Tab-separated table of C-alpha atoms in Angstrom:
chain	number	residue	atom	x	y	z
K	1	MET	CA	-0.088	-0.073	-0.060
K	2	ASN	CA	1.247	3.367	-0.919
K	3	TYR	CA	-0.073	6.017	1.692
K	4	GLY	CA	2.081	8.932	0.436
K	5	CYS	CA	4.941	8.430	2.876
K	6	PRO	CA	8.583	7.577	1.826
K	7	ALA	CA	9.389	4.083	2.303
K	8	VAL	CA	13.012	4.880	3.700
K	9	VAL	CA	14.400	7.979	5.225
K	10	CYS	CA	18.539	8.488	5.431
K	11	PHE	CA	19.423	10.102	8.750
K	12	THR	CA	22.996	10.176	7.910
K	13	ARG	CA	25.272	13.257	7.171
K	14	PRO	CA	25.770	13.439	3.325
K	15	SER	CA	29.375	12.995	2.459
K	16	LEU	CA	31.080	16.702	2.048
K	17	ASP	CA	33.108	15.838	-0.907
K	18	ASP	CA	30.813	17.349	-3.116
K	19	GLY	CA	31.041	20.698	-1.208
K	20	SER	CA	27.789	20.466	-0.198
K	21	GLU	CA	26.842	21.931	3.102
K	22	PRO	CA	26.126	19.431	5.883
K	23	LEU	CA	22.250	19.282	7.211
K	24	SER	CA	21.602	21.261	10.318
K	25	ARG	CA	20.331	19.318	13.296
K	26	LEU	CA	16.697	21.568	12.646
K	27	THR	CA	16.886	19.673	9.187
K	28	LEU	CA	17.434	16.435	10.730
K	29	LEU	CA	14.802	16.904	13.440
K	30	ALA	CA	12.188	17.738	10.724
K	31	ALA	CA	12.826	14.877	8.709
K	32	MET	CA	12.708	12.530	11.656
K	33	PHE	CA	9.264	14.234	12.755
K	34	ARG	CA	7.882	13.437	9.076
K	35	PHE	CA	8.941	9.887	9.317
K	36	CYS	CA	7.485	9.261	12.835
K	37	THR	CA	4.502	11.104	11.549
K	38	CYS	CA	4.255	8.787	8.215
K	39	ALA	CA	5.051	5.632	9.977
K	40	LEU	CA	2.402	6.039	12.508
K	41	VAL	CA	-0.177	6.854	9.756
K	42	PHE	CA	0.814	4.007	7.848
K	43	LEU	CA	0.268	1.592	11.061
K	44	PHE	CA	-3.018	3.105	11.652
K	45	PHE	CA	-4.288	1.996	8.001
K	46	ALA	CA	-2.427	-1.415	8.421
K	47	ILE	CA	-4.289	-2.311	11.067
K	48	ALA	CA	-7.551	-1.001	9.970
K	49	GLY	CA	-6.902	-2.289	6.509
K	50	GLY	CA	-6.332	-5.741	8.522
K	51	VAL	CA	-9.259	-5.611	10.621
K	52	ASN	CA	-11.518	-4.672	7.565
K	53	ALA	CA	-9.969	-7.810	5.389
K	54	GLY	CA	-10.884	-9.998	8.249
K	55	ALA	CA	-14.502	-9.007	8.384
K	56	ASP	CA	-14.788	-9.028	4.562
K	57	ASP	CA	-13.204	-12.513	4.181
K	58	GLU	CA	-13.997	-15.769	6.026
K	59	PRO	CA	-16.160	-15.969	9.153
K	60	ASN	CA	-14.685	-16.104	12.479
K	61	GLU	CA	-14.397	-19.931	12.379
K	62	ILE	CA	-11.900	-20.762	15.250
K	63	THR	CA	-11.691	-18.575	18.328
K	64	ARG	CA	-9.268	-19.213	21.270
K	65	PRO	CA	-12.013	-21.110	23.326
K	66	SER	CA	-12.445	-23.784	20.629
K	67	GLU	CA	-8.621	-24.379	20.003
K	68	ALA	CA	-8.506	-24.692	23.958
K	69	ALA	CA	-11.526	-26.861	23.828
K	70	LEU	CA	-10.049	-28.883	21.029
K	71	ALA	CA	-6.626	-29.262	22.710
K	72	ARG	CA	-8.317	-30.468	25.738
K	73	GLY	CA	-10.591	-33.064	23.809
K	74	LEU	CA	-7.680	-34.437	21.954
K	75	ALA	CA	-5.455	-34.869	25.420
K	76	TRP	CA	-8.460	-36.866	26.749
K	77	LEU	CA	-8.337	-38.975	23.718
K	78	ALA	CA	-4.759	-39.632	24.506
K	79	LYS	CA	-4.658	-40.263	28.036
K	80	ASN	CA	-7.993	-42.522	27.827
K	81	GLN	CA	-6.828	-44.547	24.463
K	82	GLY	CA	-4.954	-47.546	26.385
K	83	ALA	CA	-1.934	-49.579	25.150
K	84	GLU	CA	-3.974	-51.715	22.574
K	85	GLY	CA	-4.867	-48.340	20.755
K	86	SER	CA	-8.505	-48.912	21.028
K	87	TRP	CA	-9.921	-47.160	24.266
K	88	GLY	CA	-11.123	-50.489	25.269
K	89	SER	CA	-13.717	-50.661	22.294
K	90	ASN	CA	-14.257	-53.539	19.943
K	91	ASP	CA	-16.269	-51.347	17.253
K	92	LEU	CA	-13.534	-50.888	14.875
K	93	GLY	CA	-15.898	-47.754	13.702
K	94	LEU	CA	-15.488	-46.054	17.020
K	95	VAL	CA	-11.863	-46.650	17.230
K	96	SER	CA	-11.622	-45.362	13.890
K	97	MET	CA	-13.317	-42.111	14.759
K	98	GLY	CA	-11.115	-41.431	17.572
K	99	ALA	CA	-8.224	-41.609	14.934
K	100	LEU	CA	-10.235	-39.387	12.706
K	101	ALA	CA	-10.014	-36.802	15.519
K	102	PHE	CA	-6.346	-36.428	15.457
K	103	MET	CA	-6.221	-36.260	12.045
K	104	SER	CA	-8.432	-33.533	11.898
K	105	ALA	CA	-6.371	-31.330	13.888
K	106	GLY	CA	-3.331	-32.150	11.981
K	107	HIS	CA	-2.178	-35.022	13.235
K	108	ALA	CA	-0.643	-37.524	10.526
K	109	PRO	CA	0.409	-41.015	11.004
K	110	GLY	CA	3.638	-40.983	12.664
K	111	ARG	CA	3.815	-37.176	12.674
K	112	GLY	CA	2.607	-34.675	14.821
K	113	GLN	CA	2.088	-34.430	18.737
K	114	TYR	CA	-0.155	-37.221	18.833
K	115	GLY	CA	1.284	-39.197	15.465
K	116	ARG	CA	2.195	-42.107	17.956
K	117	GLU	CA	-1.566	-42.408	19.338
K	118	LEU	CA	-2.825	-42.109	15.796
K	119	ASP	CA	-0.474	-44.955	14.720
K	120	LYS	CA	-1.858	-47.172	17.343
K	121	ALA	CA	-5.744	-46.851	16.388
K	122	LEU	CA	-5.138	-47.245	12.494
K	123	GLU	CA	-2.845	-50.505	13.434
K	124	PHE	CA	-5.893	-51.649	15.839
K	125	VAL	CA	-8.351	-51.273	13.139
K	126	THR	CA	-5.905	-52.647	10.183
K	127	SER	CA	-4.964	-55.730	12.038
K	128	ARG	CA	-8.299	-57.128	12.585
K	129	SER	CA	-9.161	-56.893	8.918
K	130	ARG	CA	-11.059	-60.371	7.744
K	131	PRO	CA	-10.152	-62.015	4.961
K	132	SER	CA	-13.254	-61.115	3.083
K	133	GLY	CA	-12.369	-57.427	3.696
K	134	LEU	CA	-14.745	-56.741	6.133
K	135	LEU	CA	-13.802	-54.248	9.215
K	136	ASN	CA	-15.875	-55.451	11.767
K	137	ILE	CA	-15.333	-57.476	15.055
K	138	SER	CA	-18.535	-56.908	16.806
K	139	ASP	CA	-22.028	-58.370	16.229
K	140	ALA	CA	-22.913	-58.931	13.011
K	141	GLN	CA	-25.926	-56.223	12.936
K	142	ARG	CA	-22.998	-53.777	13.212
K	143	ASP	CA	-21.172	-55.096	10.284
K	144	MET	CA	-21.772	-52.158	7.872
K	145	TYR	CA	-21.650	-49.251	10.461
K	146	ASN	CA	-18.446	-50.606	11.782
K	147	HIS	CA	-16.940	-51.005	8.170
K	148	GLY	CA	-18.306	-47.801	6.470
K	149	LEU	CA	-16.860	-45.840	9.348
K	150	ALA	CA	-13.858	-47.780	9.247
K	151	THR	CA	-13.072	-47.632	5.321
K	152	PHE	CA	-13.905	-44.008	5.504
K	153	VAL	CA	-11.168	-43.041	8.006
K	154	LEU	CA	-8.475	-45.674	6.583
K	155	GLY	CA	-9.012	-43.631	3.068
K	156	GLN	CA	-8.564	-40.397	4.816
K	157	ALA	CA	-5.455	-41.699	6.458
K	158	HIS	CA	-4.355	-42.724	2.827
K	159	GLY	CA	-4.903	-39.471	1.516
K	160	MET	CA	-2.853	-37.806	4.411
K	161	GLY	CA	0.325	-39.384	3.411
K	162	THR	CA	0.403	-42.939	4.267
K	163	SER	CA	0.232	-44.160	0.411
K	164	LYS	CA	3.249	-46.175	1.263
K	165	ASP	CA	1.942	-48.205	3.892
K	166	ARG	CA	1.254	-51.637	2.130
K	167	LYS	CA	-0.551	-52.918	4.905
K	168	LEU	CA	-3.083	-50.205	5.040
K	169	ASN	CA	-3.541	-49.981	1.379
K	170	ARG	CA	-4.055	-53.750	1.245
K	171	VAL	CA	-6.923	-53.599	4.102
K	172	LEU	CA	-8.227	-50.536	2.263
K	173	ASP	CA	-8.757	-52.077	-0.960
K	174	GLY	CA	-10.211	-54.987	0.354
K	175	ALA	CA	-12.580	-52.693	2.542
K	176	LEU	CA	-13.961	-51.033	-0.701
K	177	LYS	CA	-14.198	-54.008	-2.867
K	178	LEU	CA	-16.495	-55.151	0.083
K	179	ILE	CA	-18.746	-52.124	0.117
K	180	ALA	CA	-19.183	-52.927	-3.693
K	181	SER	CA	-19.837	-56.352	-3.470
K	182	THR	CA	-22.309	-55.855	-0.709
K	183	GLN	CA	-24.286	-53.287	-2.477
K	184	CYS	CA	-27.902	-54.400	-2.632
K	185	GLU	CA	-30.235	-54.529	-5.842
K	186	ASP	CA	-31.847	-51.281	-5.289
K	187	GLY	CA	-28.286	-49.396	-4.583
K	188	GLY	CA	-28.561	-49.605	-0.648
K	189	TRP	CA	-26.854	-51.448	1.859
K	190	ASP	CA	-28.055	-53.876	4.689
K	191	TYR	CA	-26.545	-53.977	8.403
K	192	ARG	CA	-25.088	-57.396	7.705
K	193	ALA	CA	-22.140	-57.570	4.929
K	194	ALA	CA	-24.438	-59.345	2.570
K	195	ARG	CA	-25.623	-58.419	-0.724
K	196	GLN	CA	-29.855	-58.506	-0.504
K	197	HIS	CA	-32.585	-57.479	-2.680
K	198	ALA	CA	-32.976	-54.198	-1.001
K	199	GLY	CA	-30.930	-52.084	1.367
K	200	HIS	CA	-32.125	-51.444	4.874
K	201	ASP	CA	-32.057	-47.550	5.558
K	202	LEU	CA	-30.240	-44.324	4.781
K	203	SER	CA	-28.209	-44.380	8.257
K	204	LEU	CA	-26.260	-47.360	6.425
K	205	ALA	CA	-25.960	-45.458	3.073
K	206	VAL	CA	-24.378	-42.411	4.327
K	207	MET	CA	-21.691	-44.408	5.617
K	208	GLN	CA	-20.947	-46.313	2.564
K	209	ALA	CA	-21.157	-42.700	0.580
K	210	LYS	CA	-18.259	-41.310	3.005
K	211	ALA	CA	-16.028	-44.015	2.571
K	212	LEU	CA	-16.599	-43.905	-1.240
K	213	ARG	CA	-15.830	-40.884	-1.426
K	214	SER	CA	-12.904	-40.751	0.501
K	215	ALA	CA	-11.412	-43.524	-1.549
K	216	VAL	CA	-12.130	-41.161	-4.705
K	217	ASP	CA	-10.588	-38.293	-2.892
K	218	SER	CA	-7.563	-40.136	-2.250
K	219	GLY	CA	-6.765	-41.480	-5.821
K	220	LEU	CA	-8.376	-44.807	-5.561
K	221	GLU	CA	-10.825	-46.023	-8.051
K	222	VAL	CA	-14.560	-46.951	-7.526
K	223	PRO	CA	-16.662	-48.652	-10.024
K	224	PRO	CA	-18.796	-45.961	-11.725
K	225	GLU	CA	-21.999	-48.291	-11.343
K	226	VAL	CA	-21.965	-48.542	-7.652
K	227	ILE	CA	-22.164	-44.622	-7.666
K	228	ASP	CA	-24.905	-44.617	-9.971
K	229	LEU	CA	-27.109	-46.983	-7.800
K	230	ALA	CA	-26.236	-45.137	-5.078
K	231	ILE	CA	-27.372	-42.080	-6.158
K	232	ARG	CA	-30.799	-43.450	-7.236
K	233	SER	CA	-31.204	-45.028	-3.950
K	234	VAL	CA	-30.434	-41.909	-1.930
K	235	ARG	CA	-33.007	-39.927	-3.952
K	236	GLU	CA	-35.449	-42.513	-3.136
K	237	HIS	CA	-35.043	-41.753	0.767
K	238	TYR	CA	-36.680	-38.226	0.117
K	239	SER	CA	-40.155	-37.619	1.108
K	240	THR	CA	-42.127	-34.697	0.291
K	241	ARG	CA	-44.942	-33.504	2.706
K	242	GLY	CA	-48.349	-33.878	1.158
K	243	GLY	CA	-46.673	-35.029	-2.405
K	244	ARG	CA	-46.662	-38.238	-2.652
K	245	GLY	CA	-47.143	-39.573	-6.036
K	246	LEU	CA	-46.246	-36.099	-7.629
K	247	PRO	CA	-44.092	-35.291	-10.550
K	248	GLU	CA	-40.360	-33.861	-9.330
K	249	SER	CA	-41.274	-30.734	-10.752
K	250	GLU	CA	-44.251	-30.315	-8.342
K	251	GLN	CA	-42.380	-31.718	-5.221
K	252	GLN	CA	-39.747	-29.015	-5.657
K	253	LYS	CA	-42.699	-26.486	-4.459
K	254	LEU	CA	-43.535	-28.321	-1.501
K	255	PRO	CA	-41.512	-28.865	1.957
K	256	GLY	CA	-39.938	-32.160	2.486
K	257	GLN	CA	-36.937	-33.914	3.576
K	258	PHE	CA	-34.750	-37.349	3.859
K	259	THR	CA	-36.086	-39.856	5.817
K	260	TYR	CA	-34.852	-43.096	7.464
K	261	SER	CA	-36.595	-45.578	5.268
K	262	LYS	CA	-37.608	-45.356	1.635
K	263	GLY	CA	-41.698	-45.396	2.820
K	264	GLY	CA	-41.142	-41.503	4.308
K	265	GLY	CA	-40.930	-42.798	7.906
K	266	GLY	CA	-38.489	-41.439	10.341
K	267	GLY	CA	-37.920	-37.573	9.254
K	268	THR	CA	-35.577	-36.603	11.654
K	269	ILE	CA	-32.501	-34.314	11.438
K	270	ALA	CA	-29.768	-36.902	11.356
K	271	MET	CA	-31.460	-38.068	8.097
K	272	ALA	CA	-31.830	-34.558	6.813
K	273	ALA	CA	-28.109	-34.361	7.268
K	274	ALA	CA	-27.222	-37.803	5.718
K	275	GLY	CA	-29.373	-37.151	2.677
K	276	VAL	CA	-27.008	-33.937	2.069
K	277	VAL	CA	-24.009	-35.692	2.601
K	278	CYS	CA	-24.509	-38.237	0.577
K	279	LEU	CA	-25.540	-36.064	-2.352
K	280	GLN	CA	-22.517	-34.081	-1.837
K	281	GLU	CA	-20.249	-37.027	-1.519
K	282	PHE	CA	-21.414	-38.444	-4.693
K	283	GLY	CA	-20.985	-35.227	-6.842
K	284	GLN	CA	-24.964	-34.206	-6.678
K	285	TYR	CA	-24.021	-30.167	-5.904
K	286	ASP	CA	-27.151	-29.026	-7.743
K	287	ASP	CA	-29.650	-31.309	-6.743
K	288	TRP	CA	-33.106	-29.259	-5.177
K	289	ARG	CA	-33.174	-31.810	-2.417
K	290	ILE	CA	-30.163	-30.051	-0.820
K	291	GLY	CA	-31.864	-26.759	-0.157
K	292	LYS	CA	-34.791	-28.577	1.064
K	293	ASN	CA	-32.885	-30.368	4.067
K	294	LEU	CA	-30.750	-27.413	4.686
K	295	ASP	CA	-33.892	-25.570	5.527
K	296	VAL	CA	-34.534	-28.239	8.200
K	297	ILE	CA	-31.235	-28.674	9.540
K	298	GLN	CA	-30.761	-24.750	10.069
K	299	ALA	CA	-34.121	-24.341	11.589
K	300	ALA	CA	-32.801	-27.196	14.361
K	301	ILE	CA	-29.766	-25.359	15.033
K	302	GLN	CA	-31.371	-22.359	15.859
K	303	GLU	CA	-33.874	-23.879	17.959
K	304	THR	CA	-30.715	-25.195	20.148
K	305	PRO	CA	-31.352	-24.459	23.742
K	306	ARG	CA	-28.293	-22.862	25.499
K	307	SER	CA	-25.802	-25.033	26.995
K	308	ARG	CA	-26.012	-26.473	30.284
K	309	SER	CA	-22.335	-25.196	31.320
K	310	HIS	CA	-19.878	-28.353	31.099
K	311	ASP	CA	-22.305	-30.971	31.290
K	312	GLY	CA	-20.682	-32.902	28.432
K	313	SER	CA	-23.928	-32.588	26.331
K	314	MET	CA	-24.244	-31.860	23.015
K	315	PRO	CA	-26.060	-29.791	20.501
K	316	PHE	CA	-27.586	-33.047	18.976
K	317	ASP	CA	-26.536	-36.722	19.890
K	318	ALA	CA	-23.163	-37.395	18.498
K	319	TYR	CA	-24.332	-39.512	15.242
K	320	THR	CA	-26.788	-36.279	14.359
K	321	LEU	CA	-23.745	-33.844	14.818
K	322	TYR	CA	-21.315	-35.841	12.970
K	323	TYR	CA	-23.631	-35.547	9.881
K	324	VAL	CA	-24.911	-32.121	10.347
K	325	GLY	CA	-21.520	-30.469	10.863
K	326	GLN	CA	-20.664	-32.020	7.239
K	327	ALA	CA	-23.630	-31.164	5.645
K	328	LEU	CA	-23.274	-27.430	6.734
K	329	TYR	CA	-19.216	-27.578	5.606
K	330	GLN	CA	-20.017	-29.283	2.153
K	331	VAL	CA	-22.549	-27.030	1.268
K	332	GLY	CA	-21.163	-23.732	2.844
K	333	GLY	CA	-22.307	-20.249	2.254
K	334	GLU	CA	-24.538	-18.448	4.690
K	335	ALA	CA	-25.375	-21.344	5.842
K	336	TRP	CA	-21.847	-22.369	7.257
K	337	LYS	CA	-21.598	-18.911	8.367
K	338	ARG	CA	-24.890	-18.748	10.243
K	339	SER	CA	-25.090	-22.449	11.888
K	340	TYR	CA	-21.529	-23.251	12.605
K	341	PRO	CA	-20.531	-20.917	15.262
K	342	VAL	CA	-23.839	-22.057	16.928
K	343	LEU	CA	-22.343	-25.349	17.215
K	344	ARG	CA	-18.984	-24.309	18.083
K	345	ASP	CA	-19.781	-22.598	20.692
K	346	TYR	CA	-22.147	-25.100	22.395
K	347	LEU	CA	-19.422	-27.700	22.441
K	348	VAL	CA	-16.923	-25.024	23.894
K	349	ASP	CA	-19.537	-24.593	26.574
K	350	SER	CA	-20.539	-27.656	27.522
K	351	GLN	CA	-17.111	-29.597	27.447
K	352	ILE	CA	-16.619	-31.486	30.957
K	353	THR	CA	-13.522	-29.390	32.480
K	354	ASP	CA	-12.387	-30.991	35.906
K	355	SER	CA	-8.554	-30.884	35.628
K	356	SER	CA	-9.026	-32.731	39.231
K	357	ASN	CA	-10.323	-36.028	37.187
K	358	PRO	CA	-8.317	-36.697	34.172
K	359	GLN	CA	-10.984	-39.557	33.417
K	360	SER	CA	-13.640	-36.986	32.336
K	361	HIS	CA	-11.407	-33.604	31.799
K	362	GLY	CA	-11.933	-32.473	28.297
K	363	ALA	CA	-14.638	-35.228	27.280
K	364	TRP	CA	-18.123	-35.103	25.860
K	365	ARG	CA	-20.679	-37.539	26.398
K	366	ASP	CA	-23.231	-38.916	23.756
K	367	HIS	CA	-26.370	-37.134	24.884
K	368	GLY	CA	-27.995	-33.864	22.738
K	369	SER	CA	-29.328	-30.749	24.126
K	370	ARG	CA	-32.861	-32.373	23.762
K	371	GLY	CA	-31.835	-35.828	24.878
K	372	GLY	CA	-31.480	-38.929	23.318
K	373	GLY	CA	-27.998	-40.352	22.456
K	374	ARG	CA	-26.767	-44.046	20.656
K	375	VAL	CA	-23.714	-44.748	22.615
K	376	GLY	CA	-23.636	-45.286	26.385
K	377	GLY	CA	-20.732	-45.483	28.933
K	378	LYS	CA	-16.767	-45.306	27.628
K	379	ASP	CA	-18.220	-46.269	23.642
K	380	GLY	CA	-20.167	-43.166	24.421
K	381	GLU	CA	-17.077	-40.908	25.673
K	382	LEU	CA	-15.228	-41.617	22.725
K	383	TYR	CA	-17.971	-41.416	20.129
K	384	ALA	CA	-19.020	-38.044	21.483
K	385	THR	CA	-15.490	-36.809	22.163
K	386	SER	CA	-14.260	-37.737	18.878
K	387	VAL	CA	-17.101	-36.192	16.782
K	388	ALA	CA	-16.778	-32.977	18.838
K	389	CYS	CA	-13.011	-32.318	18.445
K	390	PHE	CA	-13.985	-33.229	14.317
K	391	VAL	CA	-16.625	-30.545	14.215
K	392	LEU	CA	-14.485	-28.092	16.191
K	393	ALA	CA	-11.403	-29.074	13.727
K	394	ILE	CA	-13.522	-28.903	10.585
K	395	PRO	CA	-12.180	-25.158	9.816
K	396	ASN	CA	-8.755	-26.237	9.868
K	397	ARG	CA	-9.472	-27.944	6.731
K	398	TYR	CA	-6.681	-30.592	7.209
K	399	LEU	CA	-8.410	-33.701	6.001
K	400	PRO	CA	-8.488	-34.647	2.246
K	401	ILE	CA	-12.253	-34.306	2.598
K	402	LEU	CA	-12.615	-31.105	3.544
K	403	GLN	CA	-10.597	-29.691	0.918
K	404	GLU	CA	-11.914	-26.681	-1.050
K	405	GLY	CA	-13.914	-27.243	-4.298
K	406	ARG	CA	-15.739	-29.435	-6.031
K	407	ILE	CA	-14.865	-32.607	-7.723
K	408	GLU	CA	-15.870	-31.966	-11.143
K	409	GLY	CA	-16.932	-35.036	-12.999
K	410	PHE	CA	-16.830	-36.963	-10.071
K	411	ARG	CA	-18.488	-40.219	-11.569
K	412	SER	CA	-15.837	-40.470	-14.735
K	413	LYS	CA	-12.760	-39.281	-11.578
K	414	ALA	CA	-14.392	-42.435	-9.606
K	415	GLY	CA	-13.940	-45.133	-12.204
K	416	GLY	CA	-10.626	-43.682	-13.632
K	417	GLU	CA	-11.654	-42.659	-16.670
């Protein structure tokens, strides 16, 4: 910037070799005065310009309290992980969520403050891959929940620089093949890792969608037909209020949202967010259903009550918050700017802070401001704390899946064409 002031002023006396008279003290003082005045003017405009630039550019996504809350959450995860790296959980999906929390804050495998903890978590998951490629050692009814979450996280680890890890690559390749081979005839997935005539619900589809998109972001190939069939299935979970049977052009004029089942049941905030995430992950950025569901999500966020101070609660249960945060970020714009600070500040205010109790200090628990919660006990603390850390870290944009910009031609890129 040029504010009309000289960039450099010389205060040394000139050489007398040319016969000129040396500068007087008064002249020097006058020059010094002009320099100081210009410097102050420059500093004033520079500061003012910096403040204005910050106001006009990105919103204040990260605050000092949110940074401190994230640091406490990561410290809790590190202290409570255990030697095996699993936080005592047999759900590979939840263990993977703990790994995701570290990665979302910029800690890469083998590098960073929590690189060792991240390595332990990833090793726990990859060492338990079955010959079929399945990533689940819990009940068979949790096959595709655990598998989808774990595969997504492994894909992000691959994209963060572990592409030379042959074991991880081998496990990830087998996991992706299993997702493709267990896709049901209607494009969805069942709870169990088996191909059926029809998938069960949208909560399963969104996990596989994220796993597939994670693979594409990391440069891996996914069969285009798997993507096409999944997109069709996701759209069938959209329900128009009072518009059953109407043509699509008429449905767009009415309110509606994504639901748990294709019959219209289970119209929750979680499913509204899951549907948005699915379409975004599959590159359907302009689908009119995204805006309809975003309206539902934003209304729910604005109705969020104030946090009960440091009680460990969340704006929504951990499952819902995980997808709400991603839906807002992926769509971006005013929805993100308006609603993200509500989620962020709630988490900051509700985090358990009791330095005398390291078992709880820095954690959250899986119960939302409106009640509910899907996972209890230590698993619930692992799940909730991992999700809270992930949401607080989203603005850092460290994860491959959070990089700015769309993947144009997603279908062709997925197939490596």
